[in-house]
């Protein structure tokens, strides 16, 4: 019986008495269930007890080093003691379960709705395998696939196993994993199909009482029917029930609210996990630690010191035959409204009261409420065309994809400027840009600081920048000025490099889905999107999306493999981003590159180290003289500065020597209509 335990609820990460039907227990503020309403403190204690993987590894290394007579104090502090994957996973498992085997006996059923799809085969099944292999799932866990296709477990295995990247010595464990898999075929809107699914789950060990986790790897068009049938037919009788909902969460504010209201009528907020996999990435999670665990950043993280913030998501490939699905949503819905906006929140939010999930999400919502709706004059849209000098897919444009409707005006690139209208950030442009078929794969946050007031070096100094690279080659580095070695007193740009490949040479970073799915098992919602977050995000972008669709705005063409439309670079410059020239990394500097994606042969197995120079700082390479190309018409004119802008201290915005660096909102007005196709706006084929 679940009621016989005397352990407090806050130290039961997998089998807390939560999500129970009826009113047997009252929900706490976190969404969990405890003996009464006043349980928020205990849930915070539980959250604090869920150690990060990095902390666990470091503590275990210290323990191992301390036991070794040959270990030095330096090796203990540096964490240089090598551990096997088994050792590290064992310690992590011990902390997850708090040494209590009772809770491992509880049955958990992980149901993949849409098990025949690409997401299931490429991400969900491999992720569950990695967690199972490393012993990070509850012992008695079953995986049930559900889809319309008539498949068997053997079919599922054939489709998904190539993405497991299992080592030869893991074959026995792999057989054990698939022995816990089963599959049920059925329709998404047929009650009888769900009856069969529920009967199948009840037939499993402790099936009626098992905790049930439903992953909706489905198109949003069937969410309402699926969630309704799950609620009516497939819920656990005494265990908890949780659902994971994949983006997109609607198409605009109205459809998102309709979907949210429907799901809220069936499930409590603490049972709903809206997944944005970028919130599971190492460097995105690191943003909070960088900001709130380092005193040096506190005094400078504001409008007085930061000139602009650039949030970038770039993919080097196009739709590659999958444009039909992409065309329905476009790049803003696919990337900007969720991934980039979540990253913006973590950069701009105030310090939360704690790391409790609701405290963090409360602060993110406050940031979103301070952002006005996007104005069309602050937007550049683009669509890639084939590169005549390219090879293979690079020769094809978006409209050459046979799955894309003829004449589609869907944007594959977008640059948008947002402003957070509060005391900390007033006047600072947040530049969001994302696109497909660009010159590189990169996701990063770049903070460019203001010019130094009272320049004594005759404009030889460049702006400082702090860059958090999310992918690839996770890194944090600062660009700063130092004296150039030699006889002369000349400043030179240098870097403070905190590349993960240097500091954590033998650690493989877990995949984002591993972190997030494990969070759902543990009941932590910190890295998931709450309903009010979702509502505010759609409020910001919905008017722009409706305007684009109503006017059928023609995106600016850009060449496959380029940086995107040149108009986007102009927009960035006019709102405050200052081009500093190509950045040259120190000669001979090499960075070991950790393996991140795929996570093979093991989560914590020593990664093969390869020496590779850091990538050029490509996103700070705007044209030296970004003049408008022939045919684009007259030069842009800036409207007069407003009274509020004139009152701003020039020193805060870069000083008199750099009038364009000021983050003036007036500078945006001249870009009006920039997201409409104009002659000569085909972009350029460079890859800087």
mmCIF file of C-alpha atoms in Angstrom, residues 464-592:
data_model
loop_
_atom_site.group_PDB
_atom_site.id
_atom_site.type_symbol
_atom_site.label_atom_id
_atom_site.label_comp_id
_atom_site.label_asym_id
_atom_site.label_seq_id
_atom_site.Cartn_x
_atom_site.Cartn_y
_atom_site.Cartn_z
ATOM 1 C CA UNK A 464 32.923 44.174 -24.282
ATOM 2 C CA UNK A 465 30.687 41.184 -24.958
ATOM 3 C CA UNK A 466 29.509 38.235 -22.916
ATOM 4 C CA UNK A 467 28.550 35.247 -25.065
ATOM 5 C CA UNK A 468 26.727 32.149 -23.838
ATOM 6 C CA UNK A 469 26.870 29.575 -26.611
ATOM 7 C CA UNK A 470 24.076 27.037 -26.250
ATOM 8 C CA UNK A 471 25.123 24.881 -29.198
ATOM 9 C CA UNK A 472 27.351 23.546 -30.582
ATOM 10 C CA UNK A 473 30.451 23.356 -28.349
ATOM 11 C CA UNK A 474 28.861 24.806 -25.204
ATOM 12 C CA UNK A 475 30.823 27.794 -23.976
ATOM 13 C CA UNK A 476 30.782 30.998 -21.985
ATOM 14 C CA UNK A 477 33.310 33.602 -23.022
ATOM 15 C CA UNK A 478 33.894 37.297 -22.516
ATOM 16 C CA UNK A 479 35.487 39.596 -25.069
ATOM 17 C CA UNK A 480 37.481 42.332 -23.375
ATOM 18 C CA UNK A 481 40.360 44.720 -23.989
ATOM 19 C CA UNK A 482 43.897 44.110 -22.731
ATOM 20 C CA UNK A 483 47.263 45.700 -23.490
ATOM 21 C CA UNK A 484 48.896 44.314 -26.590
ATOM 22 C CA UNK A 485 52.265 42.794 -25.627
ATOM 23 C CA UNK A 486 55.201 44.905 -26.721
ATOM 24 C CA UNK A 487 56.777 48.303 -26.362
ATOM 25 C CA UNK A 488 53.712 50.327 -27.278
ATOM 26 C CA UNK A 489 50.744 51.145 -25.057
ATOM 27 C CA UNK A 490 48.050 49.787 -27.367
ATOM 28 C CA UNK A 491 44.806 48.015 -26.358
ATOM 29 C CA UNK A 492 43.895 44.725 -28.028
ATOM 30 C CA UNK A 493 40.782 42.572 -27.906
ATOM 31 C CA UNK A 494 41.220 39.327 -25.997
ATOM 32 C CA UNK A 495 38.983 36.732 -24.389
ATOM 33 C CA UNK A 496 38.207 35.064 -21.101
ATOM 34 C CA UNK A 497 37.255 31.607 -22.289
ATOM 35 C CA UNK A 498 35.061 29.339 -20.175
ATOM 36 C CA UNK A 499 34.451 26.746 -22.871
ATOM 37 C CA UNK A 500 32.921 23.595 -21.399
ATOM 38 C CA UNK A 501 35.337 21.472 -23.392
ATOM 39 C CA UNK A 502 38.201 22.896 -21.342
ATOM 40 C CA UNK A 503 36.669 22.694 -17.890
ATOM 41 C CA UNK A 504 34.718 19.438 -18.195
ATOM 42 C CA UNK A 505 36.914 17.347 -20.434
ATOM 43 C CA UNK A 506 35.622 13.908 -19.472
ATOM 44 C CA UNK A 507 31.941 14.643 -18.969
ATOM 45 C CA UNK A 508 29.291 14.049 -21.597
ATOM 46 C CA UNK A 509 26.411 16.442 -21.325
ATOM 47 C CA UNK A 510 23.004 14.770 -21.207
ATOM 48 C CA UNK A 511 20.562 15.357 -24.007
ATOM 49 C CA UNK A 512 17.862 17.949 -23.300
ATOM 50 C CA UNK A 513 15.087 15.348 -23.513
ATOM 51 C CA UNK A 514 16.851 13.191 -20.917
ATOM 52 C CA UNK A 515 16.805 16.016 -18.396
ATOM 53 C CA UNK A 516 13.211 16.956 -19.083
ATOM 54 C CA UNK A 517 11.672 13.482 -19.109
ATOM 55 C CA UNK A 518 13.512 12.663 -15.891
ATOM 56 C CA UNK A 519 12.109 15.916 -14.452
ATOM 57 C CA UNK A 520 8.591 14.699 -15.254
ATOM 58 C CA UNK A 521 9.184 11.409 -13.453
ATOM 59 C CA UNK A 522 10.481 13.421 -10.481
ATOM 60 C CA UNK A 523 7.575 15.877 -10.590
ATOM 61 C CA UNK A 524 9.687 18.992 -11.210
ATOM 62 C CA UNK A 525 8.074 21.635 -13.445
ATOM 63 C CA UNK A 526 10.861 24.229 -13.291
ATOM 64 C CA UNK A 527 11.902 23.685 -16.911
ATOM 65 C CA UNK A 528 8.396 23.501 -18.355
ATOM 66 C CA UNK A 529 6.083 26.232 -19.620
ATOM 67 C CA UNK A 530 3.175 27.335 -17.447
ATOM 68 C CA UNK A 531 -0.160 28.374 -18.915
ATOM 69 C CA UNK A 532 0.258 32.081 -18.119
ATOM 70 C CA UNK A 533 3.737 32.072 -19.712
ATOM 71 C CA UNK A 534 2.215 30.609 -22.835
ATOM 72 C CA UNK A 535 -0.582 33.170 -22.882
ATOM 73 C CA UNK A 536 1.803 36.133 -22.612
ATOM 74 C CA UNK A 537 4.121 34.740 -25.290
ATOM 75 C CA UNK A 538 1.256 34.467 -27.767
ATOM 76 C CA UNK A 539 0.005 37.943 -26.826
ATOM 77 C CA UNK A 540 3.350 39.395 -27.929
ATOM 78 C CA UNK A 541 3.452 37.728 -31.350
ATOM 79 C CA UNK A 542 -0.179 37.171 -32.390
ATOM 80 C CA UNK A 543 -0.853 40.655 -33.878
ATOM 81 C CA UNK A 544 2.270 40.387 -36.041
ATOM 82 C CA UNK A 545 1.382 36.876 -37.198
ATOM 83 C CA UNK A 546 -2.130 37.971 -38.132
ATOM 84 C CA UNK A 547 -0.798 41.012 -40.014
ATOM 85 C CA UNK A 548 1.656 38.874 -41.988
ATOM 86 C CA UNK A 549 -1.065 36.398 -42.950
ATOM 87 C CA UNK A 550 -3.616 39.094 -43.778
ATOM 88 C CA UNK A 551 -1.264 41.124 -45.973
ATOM 89 C CA UNK A 552 0.529 38.055 -47.382
ATOM 90 C CA UNK A 553 3.797 39.892 -46.833
ATOM 91 C CA UNK A 554 6.513 38.744 -49.215
ATOM 92 C CA UNK A 555 9.672 37.719 -47.335
ATOM 93 C CA UNK A 556 13.060 38.926 -48.565
ATOM 94 C CA UNK A 557 14.939 36.180 -50.424
ATOM 95 C CA UNK A 558 18.372 35.160 -49.120
ATOM 96 C CA UNK A 559 20.824 32.640 -50.516
ATOM 97 C CA UNK A 560 21.101 29.170 -48.963
ATOM 98 C CA UNK A 561 24.232 29.188 -46.787
ATOM 99 C CA UNK A 562 24.347 32.964 -46.199
ATOM 100 C CA UNK A 563 23.785 34.957 -43.002
ATOM 101 C CA UNK A 564 20.264 35.834 -44.090
ATOM 102 C CA UNK A 565 18.862 39.081 -45.511
ATOM 103 C CA UNK A 566 21.228 42.054 -45.336
ATOM 104 C CA UNK A 567 18.262 44.081 -44.039
ATOM 105 C CA UNK A 568 18.478 42.130 -40.792
ATOM 106 C CA UNK A 569 22.052 43.330 -40.295
ATOM 107 C CA UNK A 570 20.932 46.891 -40.942
ATOM 108 C CA UNK A 571 18.137 46.564 -38.399
ATOM 109 C CA UNK A 572 20.580 45.299 -35.782
ATOM 110 C CA UNK A 573 22.962 48.176 -36.401
ATOM 111 C CA UNK A 574 20.266 50.825 -36.277
ATOM 112 C CA UNK A 575 18.854 49.685 -32.935
ATOM 113 C CA UNK A 576 22.219 49.608 -31.201
ATOM 114 C CA UNK A 577 24.349 46.613 -32.151
ATOM 115 C CA UNK A 578 27.853 47.792 -32.994
ATOM 116 C CA UNK A 579 29.979 45.843 -35.411
ATOM 117 C CA UNK A 580 33.498 45.399 -34.065
ATOM 118 C CA UNK A 581 35.210 43.638 -36.955
ATOM 119 C CA UNK A 582 36.234 40.028 -37.304
ATOM 120 C CA UNK A 583 37.417 38.631 -34.009
ATOM 121 C CA UNK A 584 40.671 36.666 -34.086
ATOM 122 C CA UNK A 585 41.056 34.005 -31.447
ATOM 123 C CA UNK A 586 44.485 33.675 -29.862
ATOM 124 C CA UNK A 587 46.925 31.718 -32.039
ATOM 125 C CA UNK A 588 47.367 28.139 -30.979
ATOM 126 C CA UNK A 589 44.343 28.137 -28.676
ATOM 127 C CA UNK A 590 42.642 24.792 -28.853
ATOM 128 C CA UNK A 591 39.393 23.664 -27.320
ATOM 129 C CA UNK A 592 38.507 20.024 -26.664
#
